[in-house]
Coordinates of C-alpha atoms in Angstrom, one line a residue:
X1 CA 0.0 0.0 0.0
X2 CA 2.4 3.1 -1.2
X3 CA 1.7 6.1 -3.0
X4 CA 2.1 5.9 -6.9
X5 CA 2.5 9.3 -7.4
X6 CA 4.7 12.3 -6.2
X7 CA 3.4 15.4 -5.0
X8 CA 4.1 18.3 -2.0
X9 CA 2.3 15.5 0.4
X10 CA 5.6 13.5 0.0
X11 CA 7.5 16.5 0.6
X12 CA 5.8 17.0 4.1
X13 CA 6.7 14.6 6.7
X14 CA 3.5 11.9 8.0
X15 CA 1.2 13.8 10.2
X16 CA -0.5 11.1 12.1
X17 CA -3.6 13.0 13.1
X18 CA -4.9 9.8 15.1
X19 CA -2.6 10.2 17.9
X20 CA -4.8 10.2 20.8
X21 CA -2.6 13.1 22.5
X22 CA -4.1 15.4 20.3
X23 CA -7.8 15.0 21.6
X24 CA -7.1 14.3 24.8
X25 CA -5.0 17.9 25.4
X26 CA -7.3 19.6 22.4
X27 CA -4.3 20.4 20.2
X28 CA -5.5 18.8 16.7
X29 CA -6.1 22.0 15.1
X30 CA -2.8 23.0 14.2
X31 CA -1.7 19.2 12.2
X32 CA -5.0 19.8 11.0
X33 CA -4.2 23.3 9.7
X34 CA -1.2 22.1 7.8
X35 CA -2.5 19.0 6.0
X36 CA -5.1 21.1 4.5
X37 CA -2.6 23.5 3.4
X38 CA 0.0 21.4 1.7
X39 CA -1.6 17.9 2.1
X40 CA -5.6 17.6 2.0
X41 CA -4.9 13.7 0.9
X42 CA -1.7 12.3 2.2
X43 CA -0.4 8.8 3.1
X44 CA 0.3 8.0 6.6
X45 CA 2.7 4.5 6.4
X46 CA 2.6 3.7 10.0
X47 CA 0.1 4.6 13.3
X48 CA -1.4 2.8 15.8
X49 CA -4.0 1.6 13.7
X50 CA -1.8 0.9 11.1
X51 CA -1.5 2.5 7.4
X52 CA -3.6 5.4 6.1
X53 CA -4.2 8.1 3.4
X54 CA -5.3 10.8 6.0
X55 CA -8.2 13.2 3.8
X56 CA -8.6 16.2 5.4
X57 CA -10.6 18.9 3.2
X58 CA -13.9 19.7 2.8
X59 CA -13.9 18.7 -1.3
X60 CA -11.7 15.6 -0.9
X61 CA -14.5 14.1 1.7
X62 CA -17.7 15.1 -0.1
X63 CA -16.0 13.7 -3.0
X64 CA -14.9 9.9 -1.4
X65 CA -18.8 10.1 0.1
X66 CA -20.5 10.6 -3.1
X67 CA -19.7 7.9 -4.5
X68 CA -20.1 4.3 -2.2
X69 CA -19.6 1.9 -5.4
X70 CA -15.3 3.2 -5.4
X71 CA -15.5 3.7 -1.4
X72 CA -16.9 1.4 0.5
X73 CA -17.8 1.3 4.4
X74 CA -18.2 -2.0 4.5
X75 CA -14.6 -3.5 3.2
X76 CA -11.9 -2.4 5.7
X77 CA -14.1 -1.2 8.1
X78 CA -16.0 2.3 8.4
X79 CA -13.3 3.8 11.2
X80 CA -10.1 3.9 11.3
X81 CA -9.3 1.0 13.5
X82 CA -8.8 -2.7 11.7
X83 CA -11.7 -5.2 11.3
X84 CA -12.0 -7.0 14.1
X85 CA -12.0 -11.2 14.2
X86 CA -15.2 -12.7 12.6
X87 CA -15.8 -13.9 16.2
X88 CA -16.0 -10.5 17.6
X89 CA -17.9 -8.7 14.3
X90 CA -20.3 -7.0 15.1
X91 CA -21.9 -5.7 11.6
X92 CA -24.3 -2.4 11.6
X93 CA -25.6 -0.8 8.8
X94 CA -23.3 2.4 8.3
X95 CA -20.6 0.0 7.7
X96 CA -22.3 -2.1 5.3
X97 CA -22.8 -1.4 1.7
X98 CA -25.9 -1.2 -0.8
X99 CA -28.0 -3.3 -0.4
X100 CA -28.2 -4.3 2.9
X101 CA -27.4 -0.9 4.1
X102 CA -30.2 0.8 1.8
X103 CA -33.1 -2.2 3.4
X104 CA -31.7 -1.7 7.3
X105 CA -31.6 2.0 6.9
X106 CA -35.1 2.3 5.8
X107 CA -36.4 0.1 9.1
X108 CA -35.1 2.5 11.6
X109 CA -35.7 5.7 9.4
X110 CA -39.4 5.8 10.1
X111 CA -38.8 6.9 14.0
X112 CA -36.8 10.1 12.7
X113 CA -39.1 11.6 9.7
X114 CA -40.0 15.0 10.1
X115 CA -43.2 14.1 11.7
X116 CA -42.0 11.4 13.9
X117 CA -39.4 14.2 15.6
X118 CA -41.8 17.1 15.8
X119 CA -44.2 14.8 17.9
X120 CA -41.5 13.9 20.6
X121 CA -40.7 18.0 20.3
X122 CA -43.6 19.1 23.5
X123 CA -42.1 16.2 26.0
X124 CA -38.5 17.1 25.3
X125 CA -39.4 20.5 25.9
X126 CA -40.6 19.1 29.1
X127 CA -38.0 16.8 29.9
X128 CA -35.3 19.6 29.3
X129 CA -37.1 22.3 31.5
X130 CA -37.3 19.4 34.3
X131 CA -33.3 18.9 34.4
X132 CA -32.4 22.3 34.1
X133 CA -34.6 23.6 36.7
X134 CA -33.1 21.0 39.1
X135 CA -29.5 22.3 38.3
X136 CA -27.7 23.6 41.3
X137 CA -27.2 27.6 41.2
X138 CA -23.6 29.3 42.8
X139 CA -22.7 25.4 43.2
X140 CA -20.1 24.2 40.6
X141 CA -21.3 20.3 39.2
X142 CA -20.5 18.6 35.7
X143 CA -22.8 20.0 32.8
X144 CA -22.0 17.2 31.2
X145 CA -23.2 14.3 33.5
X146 CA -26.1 16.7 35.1
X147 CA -27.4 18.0 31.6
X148 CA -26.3 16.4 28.2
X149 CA -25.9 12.9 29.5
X150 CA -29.2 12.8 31.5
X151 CA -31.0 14.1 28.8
X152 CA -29.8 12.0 25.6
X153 CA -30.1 9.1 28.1
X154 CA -33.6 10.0 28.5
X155 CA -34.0 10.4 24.4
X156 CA -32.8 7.1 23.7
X157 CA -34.7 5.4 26.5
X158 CA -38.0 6.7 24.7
X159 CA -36.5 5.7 21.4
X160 CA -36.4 2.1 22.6
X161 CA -39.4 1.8 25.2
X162 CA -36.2 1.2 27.7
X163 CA -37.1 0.1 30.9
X164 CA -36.8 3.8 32.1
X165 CA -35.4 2.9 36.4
X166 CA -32.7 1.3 34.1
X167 CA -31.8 3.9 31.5
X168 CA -28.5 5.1 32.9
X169 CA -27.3 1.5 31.7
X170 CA -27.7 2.9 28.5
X171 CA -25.2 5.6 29.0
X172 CA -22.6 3.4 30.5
X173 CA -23.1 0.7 27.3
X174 CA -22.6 4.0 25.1
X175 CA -19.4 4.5 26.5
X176 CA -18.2 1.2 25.7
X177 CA -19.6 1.2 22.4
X178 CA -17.9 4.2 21.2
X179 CA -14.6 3.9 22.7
X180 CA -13.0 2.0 19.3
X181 CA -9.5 2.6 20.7
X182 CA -10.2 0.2 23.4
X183 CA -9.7 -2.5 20.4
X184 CA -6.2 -1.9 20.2
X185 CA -5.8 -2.8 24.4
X186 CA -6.3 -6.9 24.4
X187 CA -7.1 -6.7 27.7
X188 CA -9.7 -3.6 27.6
X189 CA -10.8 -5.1 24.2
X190 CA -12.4 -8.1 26.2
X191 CA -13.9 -5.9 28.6
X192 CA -15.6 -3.8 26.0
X193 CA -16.5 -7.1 24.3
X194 CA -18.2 -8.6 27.7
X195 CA -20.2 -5.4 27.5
X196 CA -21.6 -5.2 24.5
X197 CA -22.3 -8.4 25.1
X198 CA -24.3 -8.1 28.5
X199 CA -26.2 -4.8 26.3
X200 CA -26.7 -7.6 23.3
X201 CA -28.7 -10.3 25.9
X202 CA -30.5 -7.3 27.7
X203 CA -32.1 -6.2 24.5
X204 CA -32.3 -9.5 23.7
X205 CA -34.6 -10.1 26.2
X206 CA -36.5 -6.7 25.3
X207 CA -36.7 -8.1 21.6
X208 CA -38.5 -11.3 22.7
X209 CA -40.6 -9.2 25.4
X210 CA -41.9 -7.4 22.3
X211 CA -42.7 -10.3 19.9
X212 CA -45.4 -10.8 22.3
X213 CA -47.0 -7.7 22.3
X214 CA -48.8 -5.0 19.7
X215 CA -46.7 -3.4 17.2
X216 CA -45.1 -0.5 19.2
X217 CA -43.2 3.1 17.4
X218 CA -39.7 2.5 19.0
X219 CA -36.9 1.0 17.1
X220 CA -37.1 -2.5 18.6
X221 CA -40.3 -3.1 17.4
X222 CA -39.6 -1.8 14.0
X223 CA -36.5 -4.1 13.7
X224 CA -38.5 -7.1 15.0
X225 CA -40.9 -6.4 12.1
X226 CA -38.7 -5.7 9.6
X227 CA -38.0 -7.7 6.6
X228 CA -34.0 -6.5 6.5
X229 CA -33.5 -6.9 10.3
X230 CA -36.5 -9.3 11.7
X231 CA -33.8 -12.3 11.4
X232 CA -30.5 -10.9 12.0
X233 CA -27.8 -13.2 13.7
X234 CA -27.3 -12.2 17.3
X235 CA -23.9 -10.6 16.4
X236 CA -25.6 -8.3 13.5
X237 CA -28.2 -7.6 15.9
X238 CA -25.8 -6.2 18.8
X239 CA -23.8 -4.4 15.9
X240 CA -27.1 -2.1 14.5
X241 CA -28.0 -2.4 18.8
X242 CA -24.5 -0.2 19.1
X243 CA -24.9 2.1 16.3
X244 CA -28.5 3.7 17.4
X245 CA -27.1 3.7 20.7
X246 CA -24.1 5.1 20.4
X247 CA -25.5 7.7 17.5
X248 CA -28.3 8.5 19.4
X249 CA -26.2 8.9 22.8
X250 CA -22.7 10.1 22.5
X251 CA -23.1 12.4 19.5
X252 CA -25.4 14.6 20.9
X253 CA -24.8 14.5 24.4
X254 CA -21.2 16.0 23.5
X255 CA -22.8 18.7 21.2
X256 CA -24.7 19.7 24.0
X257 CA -21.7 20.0 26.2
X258 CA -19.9 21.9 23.2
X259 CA -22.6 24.0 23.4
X260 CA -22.3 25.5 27.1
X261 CA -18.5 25.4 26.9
X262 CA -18.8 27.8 22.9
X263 CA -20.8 29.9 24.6
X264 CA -18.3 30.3 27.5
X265 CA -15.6 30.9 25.5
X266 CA -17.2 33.2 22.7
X267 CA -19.6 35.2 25.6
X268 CA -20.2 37.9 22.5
X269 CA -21.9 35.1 20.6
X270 CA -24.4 34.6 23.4
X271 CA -25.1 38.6 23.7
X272 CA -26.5 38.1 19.9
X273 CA -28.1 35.2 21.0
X274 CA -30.1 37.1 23.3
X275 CA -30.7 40.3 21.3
X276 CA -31.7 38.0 18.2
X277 CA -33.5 34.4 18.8
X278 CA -33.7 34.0 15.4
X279 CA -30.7 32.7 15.6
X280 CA -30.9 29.6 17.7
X281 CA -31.5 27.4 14.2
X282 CA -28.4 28.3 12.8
X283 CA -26.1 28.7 16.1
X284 CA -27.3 24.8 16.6
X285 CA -25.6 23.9 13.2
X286 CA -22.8 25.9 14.0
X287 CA -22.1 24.1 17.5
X288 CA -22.7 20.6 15.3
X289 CA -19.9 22.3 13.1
X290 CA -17.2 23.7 16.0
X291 CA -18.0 20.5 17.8
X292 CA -18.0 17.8 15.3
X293 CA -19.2 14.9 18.2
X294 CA -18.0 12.4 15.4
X295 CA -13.7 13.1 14.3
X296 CA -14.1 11.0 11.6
X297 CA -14.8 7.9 9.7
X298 CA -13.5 5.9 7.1
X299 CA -13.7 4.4 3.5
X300 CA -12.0 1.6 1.6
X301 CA -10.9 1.8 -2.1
X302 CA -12.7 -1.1 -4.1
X303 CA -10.5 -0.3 -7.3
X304 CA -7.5 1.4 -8.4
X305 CA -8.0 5.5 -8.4
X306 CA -6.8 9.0 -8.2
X307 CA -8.3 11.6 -5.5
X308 CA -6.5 15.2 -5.3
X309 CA -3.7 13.7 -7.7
X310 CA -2.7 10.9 -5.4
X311 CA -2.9 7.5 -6.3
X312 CA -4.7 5.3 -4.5
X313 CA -4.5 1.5 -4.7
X314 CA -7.4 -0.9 -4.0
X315 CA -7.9 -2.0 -0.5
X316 CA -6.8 1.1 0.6
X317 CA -8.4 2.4 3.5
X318 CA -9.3 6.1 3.5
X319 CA -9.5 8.2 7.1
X320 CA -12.1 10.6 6.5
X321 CA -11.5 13.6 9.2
X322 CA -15.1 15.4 9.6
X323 CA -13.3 17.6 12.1
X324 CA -10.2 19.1 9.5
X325 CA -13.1 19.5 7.1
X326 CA -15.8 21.5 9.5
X327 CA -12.3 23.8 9.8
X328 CA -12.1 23.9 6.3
X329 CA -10.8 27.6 5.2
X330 CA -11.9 27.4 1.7
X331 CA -15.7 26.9 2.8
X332 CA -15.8 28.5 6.3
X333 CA -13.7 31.5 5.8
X334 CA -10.6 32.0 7.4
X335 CA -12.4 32.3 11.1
X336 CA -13.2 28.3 10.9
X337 CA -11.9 28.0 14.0
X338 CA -14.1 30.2 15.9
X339 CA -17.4 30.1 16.9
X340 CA -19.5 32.3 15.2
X341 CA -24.1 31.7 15.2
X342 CA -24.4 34.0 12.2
X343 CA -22.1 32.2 10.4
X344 CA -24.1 32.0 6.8
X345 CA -23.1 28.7 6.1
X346 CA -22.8 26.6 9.2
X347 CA -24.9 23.7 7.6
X348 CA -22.7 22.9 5.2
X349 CA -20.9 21.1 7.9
X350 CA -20.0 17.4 7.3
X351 CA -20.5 16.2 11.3
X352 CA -23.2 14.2 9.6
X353 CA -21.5 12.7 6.9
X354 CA -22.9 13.5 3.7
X355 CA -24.0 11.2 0.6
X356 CA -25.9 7.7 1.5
X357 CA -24.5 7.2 4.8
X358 CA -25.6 11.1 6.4
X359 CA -26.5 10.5 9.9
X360 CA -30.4 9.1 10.0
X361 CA -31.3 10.8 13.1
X362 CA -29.8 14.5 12.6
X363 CA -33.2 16.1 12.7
X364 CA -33.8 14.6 15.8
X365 CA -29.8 15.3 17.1
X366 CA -30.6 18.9 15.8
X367 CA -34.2 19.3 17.8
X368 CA -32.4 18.6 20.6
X369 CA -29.7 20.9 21.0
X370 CA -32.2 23.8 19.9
X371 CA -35.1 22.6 23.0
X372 CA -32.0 23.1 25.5
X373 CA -30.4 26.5 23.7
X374 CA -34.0 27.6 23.7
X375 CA -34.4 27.2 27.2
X376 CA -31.3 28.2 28.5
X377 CA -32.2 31.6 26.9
X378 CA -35.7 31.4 28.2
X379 CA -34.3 31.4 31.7
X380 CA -31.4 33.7 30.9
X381 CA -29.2 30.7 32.4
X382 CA -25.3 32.0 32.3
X383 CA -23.2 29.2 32.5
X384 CA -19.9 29.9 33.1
X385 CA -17.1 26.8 32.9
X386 CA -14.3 27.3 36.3
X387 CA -12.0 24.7 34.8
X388 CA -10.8 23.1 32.2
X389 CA -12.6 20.7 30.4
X390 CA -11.6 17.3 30.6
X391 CA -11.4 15.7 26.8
X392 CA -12.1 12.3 25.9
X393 CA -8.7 10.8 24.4
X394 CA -10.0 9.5 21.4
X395 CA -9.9 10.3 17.6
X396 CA -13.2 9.1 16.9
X397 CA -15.7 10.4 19.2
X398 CA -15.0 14.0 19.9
X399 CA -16.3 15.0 23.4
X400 CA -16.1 15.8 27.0
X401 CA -15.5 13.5 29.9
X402 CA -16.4 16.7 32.4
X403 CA -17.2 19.9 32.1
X404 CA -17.6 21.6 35.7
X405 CA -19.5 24.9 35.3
X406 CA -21.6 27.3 37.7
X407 CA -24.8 28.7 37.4
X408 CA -25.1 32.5 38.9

């Protein structure tokens, strides 16, 4: 797997932009900065996760996304880190290919069609005003477990008819789930296994609960009743399980905690937030932009081809950084980096992915952040961080571990 061809990307030393250090300290924006400027598409021979061509502008992405018969999710994986054994596969839909991934896609898409999200819209409104009104004032505590956890643990609970006394098991299953990195730890890598495991047999459980009974709207009755998921194995079953968890979960739990920590750091923002609510649609795509909850995911060359001028062999897998390209200078202006709710174009953002794979629940993702902006304005809430945030140490899911703020 070398590069064919010669260009100012083999001029510039490797930057391996998957080195955890750079998530967990908040310091990828500079590597970033300088693989867009000399090398938007550049061949990384050796990393953790082993080799790479590392795509890192807006153009390069949208152009590997559009087209799912040369790049496929399903070949070498759709993250960075190596298929695992058959005996510890778990396939989900956004890393299959057409046509299993068109047929499960359209099972779960019912629960987020316009309609389906603006019904849940009144109890989240309901739900947010609950946990915010309980928050602590002139008391630091962690935004993150107090607010965005409790409340996409709650959203997903209602999404699945989950036992709701058991929901935070959800949250803790999430974790799991979306920590990839764990893979490359044998010993963690079992422990992550057992779990998703012990989430598998609890839905499981749920699954043949709901066999039983009338045809429900959450997602496990859909799958049950679905002619593309109704008889998946158990370990293609846990797989999709761990997707809508983990996408309905961490995602926007650490866009809401993006959220309160922007509108710390930019305070000017939040004056024109308050002198213009108008703006809460588009500041909620711009925090999906500054945050991107997702760093990246990843693509597989089914043939020989040429992207940016580079050569790319087949069975080479492609990194596709959603974070470098939400920074993207060429489409965001030279502020990318900042935080700005009148930016014109914060939706062209690619947190969600773009092309066949775009994120199936980003209506629902972006109804969300905008109940709780909404009613953080609504009680003229300031929320001021007192410490630095602590980062989750990954270079898939972009978040927050803790957040400690203070209400005055």
């Amino acid at each position: 797997m070398l590069p064919v061809s010669f260009s100012v990307s083999d001029i510039l030393d490797p930057i391996d932009v998957s080195r955890l250090e750079l998530y967990r300290d908040g310091s990828w924006r500079a590597p970033f900065r300088q693989l867009r400027a000399h090398a938007p598409v550049q061949y990384v021979p050796q990393s953790r996760f082993g080799p790479y061509w590392s795509i890192s502008s807006h153009a390069a992405i949208t152009e590997v996304e559009a087209q799912p018969d040369l790049f496929s999710s399903e070949i070498g994986g759709f993250n960075i880190v190596p298929l695992q054994p058959d005996a510890r596969r778990n396939p989900m839909f956004i890393g299959r290919d057409p046509p299993i991934h068109t047929a499960q896609r359209r099972t779960v898409a019912p629960a987020f069609t316009p309609g389906a999200v603006q019904r849940m819209a009144e109890d989240l409104r309901h739900r947010t005003a609950t946990v915010l009104d309980s928050l602590p004032r002139r008391t630091p505590f962690d935004w993150v477990t107090r607010v965005s956890r409790e409340l996409t643990t709650q959203m997903l609970a209602i999404l699945f008819a989950f036992p709701w006394e058991e929901r935070a098991k959800l949250a803790e299953w999430s974790d799991w789930m979306g920590d990839i990195e764990l893979m490359q730890d044998p010993a963690l890598a079992d422990v992550r296994f057992a779990k998703i495991q012990e989430a598998g047999l609890y839905f499981k459980a749920l699954w043949d609960q709901r066999l039983s009974e009338a045809p429900g709207p959450d997602l496990l009755s859909m799958m049950i009743r679905s002619e593309a998921m109704g008889q998946m194995p158990f370990n293609e079953f846990m797989g999709n399980l761990s997707l809508l968890i983990v996408g309905g979960n961490d995602t926007t739990r650490n866009t809401m905690s993006g959220l309160v920590y922007a509108l710390d750091q930019y305070p000017e923002q939040r004056a024109l937030l308050d002198a213009d609510r108008s703006l809460v649609a588009n500041a909620v795509s711009e925090t999906i932009r500054w945050q991107t909850p997702v760093a990246h995911m990843a693509r597989t060359a089914t043939r020989e081809c040429t992207l940016d001028g580079q050569q790319i062999a087949a069975g080479d897998k492609l990194v596709l950084w959603y974070i470098s390209a939400n920074r993207d200078e060429s489409v965001f202006g030279e502020d990318a980096d900042g935080f700005r709710v009148d930016r014109h174009n914060a939706r062209r953002h690619l947190s969600y992915g773009h092309g066949i794979h775009r994120c199936v629940g980003a209506r629902l993702a972006e109804l969300q952040v905008s109940i709780l902006l909404e009613a953080m304005l609504d009680r003229e809430m300031r929320v001021g961080v007192v410490a630095d945030p602590v980062r989750v140490p990954a270079c898939f899911i972009h978040g927050y571990r803790e957040i400690m703020v203070r209400i005055d």
